[in-house]
PDB file of C-alpha atoms in Angstrom:
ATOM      1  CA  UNK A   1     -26.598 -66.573 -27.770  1.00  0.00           C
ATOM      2  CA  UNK A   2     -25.376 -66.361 -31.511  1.00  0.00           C
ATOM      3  CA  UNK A   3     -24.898 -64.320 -34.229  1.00  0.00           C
ATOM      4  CA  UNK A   4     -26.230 -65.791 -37.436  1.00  0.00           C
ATOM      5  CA  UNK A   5     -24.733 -65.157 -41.059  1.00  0.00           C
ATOM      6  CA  UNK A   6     -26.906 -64.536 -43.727  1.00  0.00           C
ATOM      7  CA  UNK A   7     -26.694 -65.494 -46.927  1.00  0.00           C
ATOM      8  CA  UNK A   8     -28.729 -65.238 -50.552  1.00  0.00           C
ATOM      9  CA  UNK A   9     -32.072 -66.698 -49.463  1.00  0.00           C
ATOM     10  CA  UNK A  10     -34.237 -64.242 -47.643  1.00  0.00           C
ATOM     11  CA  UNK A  11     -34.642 -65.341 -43.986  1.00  0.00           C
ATOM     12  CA  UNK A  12     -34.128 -64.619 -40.444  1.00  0.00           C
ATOM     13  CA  UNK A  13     -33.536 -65.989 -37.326  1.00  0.00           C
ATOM     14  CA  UNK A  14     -35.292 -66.552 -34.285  1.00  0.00           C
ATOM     15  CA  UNK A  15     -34.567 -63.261 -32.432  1.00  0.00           C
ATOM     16  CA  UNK A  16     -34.638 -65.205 -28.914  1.00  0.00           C
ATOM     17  CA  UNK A  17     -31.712 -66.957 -30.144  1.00  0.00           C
ATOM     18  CA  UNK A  18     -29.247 -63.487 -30.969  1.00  0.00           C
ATOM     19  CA  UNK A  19     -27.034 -61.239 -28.728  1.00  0.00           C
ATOM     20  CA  UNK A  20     -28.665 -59.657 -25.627  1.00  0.00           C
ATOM     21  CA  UNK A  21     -28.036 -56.112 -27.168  1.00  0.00           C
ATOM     22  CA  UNK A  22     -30.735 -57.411 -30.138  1.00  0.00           C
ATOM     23  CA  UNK A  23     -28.107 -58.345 -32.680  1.00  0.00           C
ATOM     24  CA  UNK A  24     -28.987 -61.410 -34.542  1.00  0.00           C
ATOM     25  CA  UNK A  25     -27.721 -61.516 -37.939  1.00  0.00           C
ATOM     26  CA  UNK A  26     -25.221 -60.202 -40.273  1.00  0.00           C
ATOM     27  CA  UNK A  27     -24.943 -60.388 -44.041  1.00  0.00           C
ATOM     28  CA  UNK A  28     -27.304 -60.121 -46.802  1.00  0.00           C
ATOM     29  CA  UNK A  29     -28.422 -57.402 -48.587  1.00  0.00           C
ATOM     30  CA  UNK A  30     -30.689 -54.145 -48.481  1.00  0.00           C
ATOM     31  CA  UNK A  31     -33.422 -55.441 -51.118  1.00  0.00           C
ATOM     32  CA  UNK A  32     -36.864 -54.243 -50.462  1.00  0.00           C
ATOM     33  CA  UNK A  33     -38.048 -57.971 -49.910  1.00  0.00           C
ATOM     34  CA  UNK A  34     -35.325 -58.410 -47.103  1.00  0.00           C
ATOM     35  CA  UNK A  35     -36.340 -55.377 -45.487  1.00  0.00           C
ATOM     36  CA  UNK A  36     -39.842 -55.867 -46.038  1.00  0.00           C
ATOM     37  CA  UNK A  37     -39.598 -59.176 -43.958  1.00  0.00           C
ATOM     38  CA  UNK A  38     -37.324 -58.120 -41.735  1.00  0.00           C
ATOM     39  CA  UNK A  39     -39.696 -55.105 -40.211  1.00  0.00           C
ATOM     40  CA  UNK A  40     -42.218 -57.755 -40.952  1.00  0.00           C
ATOM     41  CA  UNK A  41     -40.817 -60.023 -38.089  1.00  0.00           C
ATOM     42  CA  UNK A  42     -39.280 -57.070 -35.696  1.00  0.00           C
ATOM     43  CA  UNK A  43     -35.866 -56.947 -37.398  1.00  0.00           C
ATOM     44  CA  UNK A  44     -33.844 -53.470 -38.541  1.00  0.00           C
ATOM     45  CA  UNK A  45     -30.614 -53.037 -39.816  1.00  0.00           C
ATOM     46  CA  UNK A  46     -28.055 -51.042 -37.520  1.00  0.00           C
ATOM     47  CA  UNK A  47     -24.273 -50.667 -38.766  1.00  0.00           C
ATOM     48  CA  UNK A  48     -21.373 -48.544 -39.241  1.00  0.00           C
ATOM     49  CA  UNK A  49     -21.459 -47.563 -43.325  1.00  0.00           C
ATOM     50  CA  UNK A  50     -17.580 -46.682 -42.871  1.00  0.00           C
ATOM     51  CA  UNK A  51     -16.468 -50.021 -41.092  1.00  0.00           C
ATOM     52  CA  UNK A  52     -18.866 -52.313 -42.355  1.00  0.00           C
ATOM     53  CA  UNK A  53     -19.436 -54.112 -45.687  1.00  0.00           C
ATOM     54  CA  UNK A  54     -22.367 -56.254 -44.648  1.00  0.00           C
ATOM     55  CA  UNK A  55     -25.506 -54.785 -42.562  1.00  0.00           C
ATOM     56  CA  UNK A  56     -26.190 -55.941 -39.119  1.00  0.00           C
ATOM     57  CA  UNK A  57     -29.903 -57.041 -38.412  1.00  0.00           C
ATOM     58  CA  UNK A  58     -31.122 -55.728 -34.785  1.00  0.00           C
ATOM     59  CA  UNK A  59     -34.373 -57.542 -33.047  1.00  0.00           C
ATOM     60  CA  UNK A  60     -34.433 -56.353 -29.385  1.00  0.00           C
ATOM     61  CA  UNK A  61     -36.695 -58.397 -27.279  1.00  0.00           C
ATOM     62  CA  UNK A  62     -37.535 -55.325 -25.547  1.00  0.00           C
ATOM     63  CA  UNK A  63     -39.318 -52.796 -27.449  1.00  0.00           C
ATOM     64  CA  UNK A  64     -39.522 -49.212 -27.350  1.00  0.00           C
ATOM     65  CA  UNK A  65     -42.882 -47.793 -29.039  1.00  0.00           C
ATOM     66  CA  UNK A  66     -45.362 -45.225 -28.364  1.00  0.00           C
ATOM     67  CA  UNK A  67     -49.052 -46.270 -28.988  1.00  0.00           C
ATOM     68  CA  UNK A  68     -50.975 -43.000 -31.218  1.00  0.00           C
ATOM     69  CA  UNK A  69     -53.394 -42.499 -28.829  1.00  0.00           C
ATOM     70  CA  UNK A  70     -51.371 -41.956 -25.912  1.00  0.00           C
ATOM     71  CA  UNK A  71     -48.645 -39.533 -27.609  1.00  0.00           C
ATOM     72  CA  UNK A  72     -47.583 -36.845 -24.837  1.00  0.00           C
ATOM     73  CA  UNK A  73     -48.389 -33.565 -25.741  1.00  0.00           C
ATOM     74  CA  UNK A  74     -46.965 -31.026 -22.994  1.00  0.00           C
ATOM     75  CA  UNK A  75     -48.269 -27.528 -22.506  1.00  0.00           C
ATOM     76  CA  UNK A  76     -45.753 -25.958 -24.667  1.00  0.00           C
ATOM     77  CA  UNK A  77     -45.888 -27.929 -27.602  1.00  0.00           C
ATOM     78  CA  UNK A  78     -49.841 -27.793 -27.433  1.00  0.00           C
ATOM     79  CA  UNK A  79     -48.923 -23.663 -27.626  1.00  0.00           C
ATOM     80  CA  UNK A  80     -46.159 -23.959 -30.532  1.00  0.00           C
ATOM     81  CA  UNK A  81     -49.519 -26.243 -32.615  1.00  0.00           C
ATOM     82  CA  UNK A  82     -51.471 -23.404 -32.071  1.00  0.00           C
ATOM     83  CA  UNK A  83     -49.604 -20.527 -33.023  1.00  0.00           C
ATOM     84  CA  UNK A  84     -49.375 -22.149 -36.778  1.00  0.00           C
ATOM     85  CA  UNK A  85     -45.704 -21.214 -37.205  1.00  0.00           C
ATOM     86  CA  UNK A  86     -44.566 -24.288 -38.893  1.00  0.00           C
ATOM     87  CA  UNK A  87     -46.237 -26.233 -42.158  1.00  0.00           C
ATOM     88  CA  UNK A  88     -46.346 -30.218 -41.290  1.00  0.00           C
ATOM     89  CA  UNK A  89     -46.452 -32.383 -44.159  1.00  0.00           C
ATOM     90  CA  UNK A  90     -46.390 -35.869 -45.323  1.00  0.00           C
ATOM     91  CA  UNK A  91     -43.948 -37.377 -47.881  1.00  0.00           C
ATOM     92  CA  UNK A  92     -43.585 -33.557 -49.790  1.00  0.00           C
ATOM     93  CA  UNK A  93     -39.906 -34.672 -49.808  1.00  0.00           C
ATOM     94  CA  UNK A  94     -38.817 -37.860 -48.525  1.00  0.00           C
ATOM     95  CA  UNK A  95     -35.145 -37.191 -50.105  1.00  0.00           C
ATOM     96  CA  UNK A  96     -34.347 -33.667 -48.030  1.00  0.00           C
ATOM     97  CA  UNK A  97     -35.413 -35.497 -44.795  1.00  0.00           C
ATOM     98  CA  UNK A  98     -33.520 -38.609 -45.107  1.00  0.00           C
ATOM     99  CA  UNK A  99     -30.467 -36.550 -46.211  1.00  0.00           C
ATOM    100  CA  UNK A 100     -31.367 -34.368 -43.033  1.00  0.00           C
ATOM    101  CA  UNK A 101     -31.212 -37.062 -40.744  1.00  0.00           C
ATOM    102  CA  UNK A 102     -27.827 -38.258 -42.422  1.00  0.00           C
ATOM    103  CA  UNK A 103     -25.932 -35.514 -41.984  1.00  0.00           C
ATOM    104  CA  UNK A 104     -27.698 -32.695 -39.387  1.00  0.00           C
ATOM    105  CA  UNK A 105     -24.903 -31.838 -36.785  1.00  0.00           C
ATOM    106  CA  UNK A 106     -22.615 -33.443 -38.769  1.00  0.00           C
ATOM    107  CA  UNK A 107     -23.700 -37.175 -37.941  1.00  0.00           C
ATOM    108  CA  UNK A 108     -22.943 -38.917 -40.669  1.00  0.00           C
ATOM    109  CA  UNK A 109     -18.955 -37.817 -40.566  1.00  0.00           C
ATOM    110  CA  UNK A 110     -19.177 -39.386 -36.669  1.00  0.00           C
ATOM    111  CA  UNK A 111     -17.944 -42.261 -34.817  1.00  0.00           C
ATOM    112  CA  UNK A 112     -20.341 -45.116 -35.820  1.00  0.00           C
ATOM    113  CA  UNK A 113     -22.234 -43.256 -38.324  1.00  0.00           C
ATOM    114  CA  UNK A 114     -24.960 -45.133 -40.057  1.00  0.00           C
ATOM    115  CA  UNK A 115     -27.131 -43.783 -42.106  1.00  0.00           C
ATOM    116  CA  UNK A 116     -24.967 -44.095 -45.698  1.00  0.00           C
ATOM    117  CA  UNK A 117     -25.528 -43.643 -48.848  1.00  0.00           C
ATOM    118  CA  UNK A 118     -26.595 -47.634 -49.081  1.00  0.00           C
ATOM    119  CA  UNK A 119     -29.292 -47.026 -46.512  1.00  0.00           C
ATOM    120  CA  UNK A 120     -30.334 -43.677 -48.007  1.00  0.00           C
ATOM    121  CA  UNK A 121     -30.726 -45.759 -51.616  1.00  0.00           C
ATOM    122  CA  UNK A 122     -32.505 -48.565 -50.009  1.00  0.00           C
ATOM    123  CA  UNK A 123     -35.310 -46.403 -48.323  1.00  0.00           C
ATOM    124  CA  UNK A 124     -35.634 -44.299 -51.158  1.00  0.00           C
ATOM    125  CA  UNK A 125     -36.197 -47.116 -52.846  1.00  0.00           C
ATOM    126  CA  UNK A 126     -39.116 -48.070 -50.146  1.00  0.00           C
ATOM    127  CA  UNK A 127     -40.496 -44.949 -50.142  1.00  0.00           C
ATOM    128  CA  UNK A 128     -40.759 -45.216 -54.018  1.00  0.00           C
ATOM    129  CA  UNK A 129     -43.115 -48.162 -53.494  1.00  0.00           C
ATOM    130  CA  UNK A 130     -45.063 -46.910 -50.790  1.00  0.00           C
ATOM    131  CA  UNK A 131     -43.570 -48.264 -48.259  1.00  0.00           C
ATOM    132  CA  UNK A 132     -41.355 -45.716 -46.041  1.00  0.00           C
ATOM    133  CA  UNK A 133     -42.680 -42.394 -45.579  1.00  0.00           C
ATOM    134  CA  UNK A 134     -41.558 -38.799 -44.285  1.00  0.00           C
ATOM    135  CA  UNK A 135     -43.099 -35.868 -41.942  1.00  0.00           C
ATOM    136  CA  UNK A 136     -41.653 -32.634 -43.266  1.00  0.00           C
ATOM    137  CA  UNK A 137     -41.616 -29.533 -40.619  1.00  0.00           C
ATOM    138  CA  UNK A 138     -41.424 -26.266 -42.657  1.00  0.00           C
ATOM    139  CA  UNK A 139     -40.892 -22.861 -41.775  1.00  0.00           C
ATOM    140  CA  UNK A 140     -42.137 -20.144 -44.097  1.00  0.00           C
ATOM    141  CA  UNK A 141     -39.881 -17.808 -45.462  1.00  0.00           C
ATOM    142  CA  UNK A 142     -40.134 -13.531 -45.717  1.00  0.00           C
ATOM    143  CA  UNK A 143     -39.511 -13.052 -49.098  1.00  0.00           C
ATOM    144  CA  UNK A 144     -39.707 -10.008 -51.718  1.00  0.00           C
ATOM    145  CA  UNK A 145     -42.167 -11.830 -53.654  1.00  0.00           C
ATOM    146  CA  UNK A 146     -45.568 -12.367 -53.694  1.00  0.00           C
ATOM    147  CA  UNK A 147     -45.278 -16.223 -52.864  1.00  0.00           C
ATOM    148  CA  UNK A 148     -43.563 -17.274 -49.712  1.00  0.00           C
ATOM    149  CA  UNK A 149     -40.845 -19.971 -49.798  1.00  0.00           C
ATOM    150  CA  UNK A 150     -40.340 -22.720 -46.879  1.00  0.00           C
ATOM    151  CA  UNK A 151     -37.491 -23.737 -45.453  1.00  0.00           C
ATOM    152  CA  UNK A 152     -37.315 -27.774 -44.300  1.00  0.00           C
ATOM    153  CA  UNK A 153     -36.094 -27.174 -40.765  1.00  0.00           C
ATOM    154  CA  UNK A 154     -37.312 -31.085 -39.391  1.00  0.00           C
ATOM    155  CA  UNK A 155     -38.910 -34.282 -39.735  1.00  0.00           C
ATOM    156  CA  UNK A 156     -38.708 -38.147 -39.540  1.00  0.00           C
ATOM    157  CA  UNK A 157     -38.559 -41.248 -41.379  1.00  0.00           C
ATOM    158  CA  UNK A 158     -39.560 -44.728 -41.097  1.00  0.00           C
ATOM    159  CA  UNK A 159     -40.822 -47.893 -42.685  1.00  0.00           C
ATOM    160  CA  UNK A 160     -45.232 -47.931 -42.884  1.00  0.00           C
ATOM    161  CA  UNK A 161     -46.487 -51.169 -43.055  1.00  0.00           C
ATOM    162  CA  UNK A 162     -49.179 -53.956 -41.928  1.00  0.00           C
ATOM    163  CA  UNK A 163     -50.704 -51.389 -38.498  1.00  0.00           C
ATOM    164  CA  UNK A 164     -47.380 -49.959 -37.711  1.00  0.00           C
ATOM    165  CA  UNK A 165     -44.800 -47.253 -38.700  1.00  0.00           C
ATOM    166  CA  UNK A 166     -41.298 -48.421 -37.680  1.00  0.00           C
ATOM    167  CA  UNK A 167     -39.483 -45.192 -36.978  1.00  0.00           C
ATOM    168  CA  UNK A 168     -35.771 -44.627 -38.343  1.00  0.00           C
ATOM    169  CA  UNK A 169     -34.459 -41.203 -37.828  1.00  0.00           C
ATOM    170  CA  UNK A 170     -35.443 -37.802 -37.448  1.00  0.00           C
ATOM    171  CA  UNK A 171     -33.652 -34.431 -37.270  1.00  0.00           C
ATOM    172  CA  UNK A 172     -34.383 -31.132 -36.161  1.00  0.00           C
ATOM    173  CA  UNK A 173     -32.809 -27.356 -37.597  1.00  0.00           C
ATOM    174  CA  UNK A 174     -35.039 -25.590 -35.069  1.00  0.00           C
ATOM    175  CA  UNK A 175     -36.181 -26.064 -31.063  1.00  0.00           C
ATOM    176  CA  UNK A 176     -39.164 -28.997 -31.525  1.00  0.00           C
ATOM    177  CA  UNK A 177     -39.516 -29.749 -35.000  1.00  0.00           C
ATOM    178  CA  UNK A 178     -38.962 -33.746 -34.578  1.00  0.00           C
ATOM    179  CA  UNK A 179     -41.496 -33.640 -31.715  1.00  0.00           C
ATOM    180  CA  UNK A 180     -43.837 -31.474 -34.216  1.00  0.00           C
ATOM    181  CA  UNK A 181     -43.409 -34.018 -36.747  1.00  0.00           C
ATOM    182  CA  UNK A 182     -43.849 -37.056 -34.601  1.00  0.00           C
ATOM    183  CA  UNK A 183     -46.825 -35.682 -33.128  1.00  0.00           C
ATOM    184  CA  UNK A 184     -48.587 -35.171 -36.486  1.00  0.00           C
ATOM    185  CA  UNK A 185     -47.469 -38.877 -37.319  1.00  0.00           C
ATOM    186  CA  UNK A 186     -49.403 -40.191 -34.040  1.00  0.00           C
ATOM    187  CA  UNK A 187     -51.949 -38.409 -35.239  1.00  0.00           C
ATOM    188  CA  UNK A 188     -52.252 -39.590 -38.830  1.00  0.00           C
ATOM    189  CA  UNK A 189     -51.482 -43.124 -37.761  1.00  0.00           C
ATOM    190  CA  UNK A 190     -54.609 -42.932 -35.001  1.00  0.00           C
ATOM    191  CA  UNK A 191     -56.793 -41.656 -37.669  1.00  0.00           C
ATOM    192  CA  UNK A 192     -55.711 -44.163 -39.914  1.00  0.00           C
ATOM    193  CA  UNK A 193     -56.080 -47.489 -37.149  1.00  0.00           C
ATOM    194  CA  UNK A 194     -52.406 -47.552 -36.663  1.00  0.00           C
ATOM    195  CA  UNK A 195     -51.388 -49.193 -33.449  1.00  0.00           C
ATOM    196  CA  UNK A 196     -48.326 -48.152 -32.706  1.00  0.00           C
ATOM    197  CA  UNK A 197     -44.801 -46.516 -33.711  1.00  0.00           C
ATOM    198  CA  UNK A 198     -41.644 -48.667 -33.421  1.00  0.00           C
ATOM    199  CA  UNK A 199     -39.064 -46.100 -31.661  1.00  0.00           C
ATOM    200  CA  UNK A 200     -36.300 -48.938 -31.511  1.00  0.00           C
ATOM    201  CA  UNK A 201     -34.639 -47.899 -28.518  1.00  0.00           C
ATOM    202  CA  UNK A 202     -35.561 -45.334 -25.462  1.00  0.00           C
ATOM    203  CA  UNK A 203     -34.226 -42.215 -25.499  1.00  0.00           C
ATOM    204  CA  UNK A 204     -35.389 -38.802 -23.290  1.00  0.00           C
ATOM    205  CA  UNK A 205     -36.722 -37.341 -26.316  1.00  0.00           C
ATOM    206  CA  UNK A 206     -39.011 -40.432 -26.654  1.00  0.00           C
ATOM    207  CA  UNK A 207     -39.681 -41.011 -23.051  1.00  0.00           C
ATOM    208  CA  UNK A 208     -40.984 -37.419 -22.863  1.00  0.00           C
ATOM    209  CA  UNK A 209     -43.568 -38.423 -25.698  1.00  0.00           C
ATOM    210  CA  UNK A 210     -45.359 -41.300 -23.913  1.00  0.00           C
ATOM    211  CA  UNK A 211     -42.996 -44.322 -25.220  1.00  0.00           C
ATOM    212  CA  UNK A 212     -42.700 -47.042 -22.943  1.00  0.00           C
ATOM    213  CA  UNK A 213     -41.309 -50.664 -22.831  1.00  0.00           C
ATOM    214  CA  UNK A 214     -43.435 -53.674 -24.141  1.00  0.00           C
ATOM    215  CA  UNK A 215     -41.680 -57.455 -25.110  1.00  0.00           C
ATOM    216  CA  UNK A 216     -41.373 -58.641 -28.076  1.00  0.00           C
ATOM    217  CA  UNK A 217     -44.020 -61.560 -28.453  1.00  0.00           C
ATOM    218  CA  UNK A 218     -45.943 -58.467 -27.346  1.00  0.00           C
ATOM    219  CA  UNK A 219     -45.083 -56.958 -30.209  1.00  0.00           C
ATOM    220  CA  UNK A 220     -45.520 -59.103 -32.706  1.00  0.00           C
ATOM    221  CA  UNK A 221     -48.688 -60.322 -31.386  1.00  0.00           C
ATOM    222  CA  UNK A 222     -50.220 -56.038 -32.105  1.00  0.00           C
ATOM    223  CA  UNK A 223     -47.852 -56.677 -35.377  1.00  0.00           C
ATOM    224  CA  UNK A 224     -49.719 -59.389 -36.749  1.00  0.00           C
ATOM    225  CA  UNK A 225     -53.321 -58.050 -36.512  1.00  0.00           C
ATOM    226  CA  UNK A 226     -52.712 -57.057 -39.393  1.00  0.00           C
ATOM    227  CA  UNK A 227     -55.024 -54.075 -39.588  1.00  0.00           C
ATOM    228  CA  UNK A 228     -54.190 -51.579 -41.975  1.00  0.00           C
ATOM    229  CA  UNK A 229     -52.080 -48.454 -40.845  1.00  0.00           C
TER     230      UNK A 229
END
C-alpha cells in the first residue's frame, strides 16, 4: 500500500496500489484536465481546505452508486412528486447550490471541512464547460406581486461525463429536497442512457435510494462503454 505524490504531469496511479481507505495520491492541482482524468479513471479529490495545501485523490475499490433505473422511490416521496410543491431544475444556478452544499448547517466552518473556495472555483469552472452540473429544488414564494419568487431550499452537484454523473454534494433547507433532486437526476440520466451515479461512499440517505456496492474493475468496465450520459 502507498501513497503516491503527484507532480506537474497529469497522471495517476494504479488505484489497487493506494491506502485501503481509497487514498492514492496527493499533490497536483485542480485543473479541469486533472479532474477530467481523474473521474475519468475513478479518482476524486477529498481534503481538508483549512489543513491542507495540496488535494488528496480518493479511488475506493469499492464503489457506492445507484443505477437510474433502480432509484428507490418510497410511498411518501412518490406523494411529495405529486402534490407539485417544489420546482426541480437543472443547472438554473450551479453557483447557489455549490455554495449551499459548502456551507448549509454550517459545514464548511467544521472539523475536516472540504468543500473551499478552491473546490468551489474548480467546479465552477467545470460547470462552465459543460462538464459538472446542478439539480435546483425550489419552493415558490407568497408574494404581493403578481409574479411569484422561489426560494432555493436543495439540490446536488457532481461531475457529468462519458455515461455517468459522479455525485459531489448535496444539501437540503427543507425535509427531502436532496432526495427530490436526486430523484429527478435518476431520472434525467435514464432518459438520457446514463448508467449510473457515482455516490462515493454509502450513507443511510443513499442506501434508502437503491445504492448498493459494486468493485471497481466493475466500475470502470460500465465507465468505459462510453455511451453518452
Amino acid at each position: 500500500m502507498a501513497v503516491y505524490q503527484l507532480d506537474d504531469e497529469l497522471w495517476f496511479p494504479d488505484p489497487h496500489l493506494g491506502e485501503e481507505d481509497g487514498l492514492v495520491a496527493v499533490g497536483g492541482d485542480l485543473s479541469t484536465n486533472r479532474l477530467l482524468l481523474a473521474y475519468s479513471n475513478g479518482f476524486f479529490p477529498w481534503f481538508s481546505f483549512r489543513d491542507s495545501e495540496e488535494p488528496h485523490w480518493y479511488c475506493p475499490l469499492d464503489r457506492y452508486v445507484i443505477f437510474p433505473k433502480e432509484i428507490h422511490i418510497s410511498h411518501s416521496m412518490k406523494q411529495l412528486i405529486h402534490q407539485n410543491k417544489y420546482l426541480v431544475t437543472f443547472n438554473h444556478d450551479f453557483d447557489g447550490v455549490i455554495r449551499g452544499c459548502s456551507s448549509v448547517d454550517g459545514r464548511n466552518q467544521q472539523f475536516g471541512a472540504w468543500l473551499g473556495p478552491n473546490i468551489i472555483k474548480a467546479y465552477t469552472e467545470l460547470n462552465r464547460l459543460g462538464y459538472a452540473a446542478s439539480v435546483e429544488v425550489w419552493e415558490p414564494q407568497n408574494t404581493s406581486t403578481e409574479q411569484r419568487e422561489a426560494k432555493l431550499v436543495g439540490g446536488l452537484y457532481g461531475v457529468a461525463i462519458r455515461n455517468a454523473f459522479f455525485g459531489e454534494s448535496m444539501f437540503s433547507l427543507v425535509p427531502n429536497a436532496s432526495k427530490l433532486a436526486l430523484i429527478h437526476l435518476a431520472k434525467a440520466l435514464d432518459a438520457l442512457g446514463g448508467l449510473f451515479i457515482d455516490c462515493q461512499f454509502e450513507t443511510p440517505h443513499l442506501k434508502s435510494m437503491g445504492g448498493k456496492h459494486i468493485s471497481y474493475d466493475e466500475y470502470m468496465e460500465i465507465l468505459n462503454q462510453q455511451e453518452p450520459c
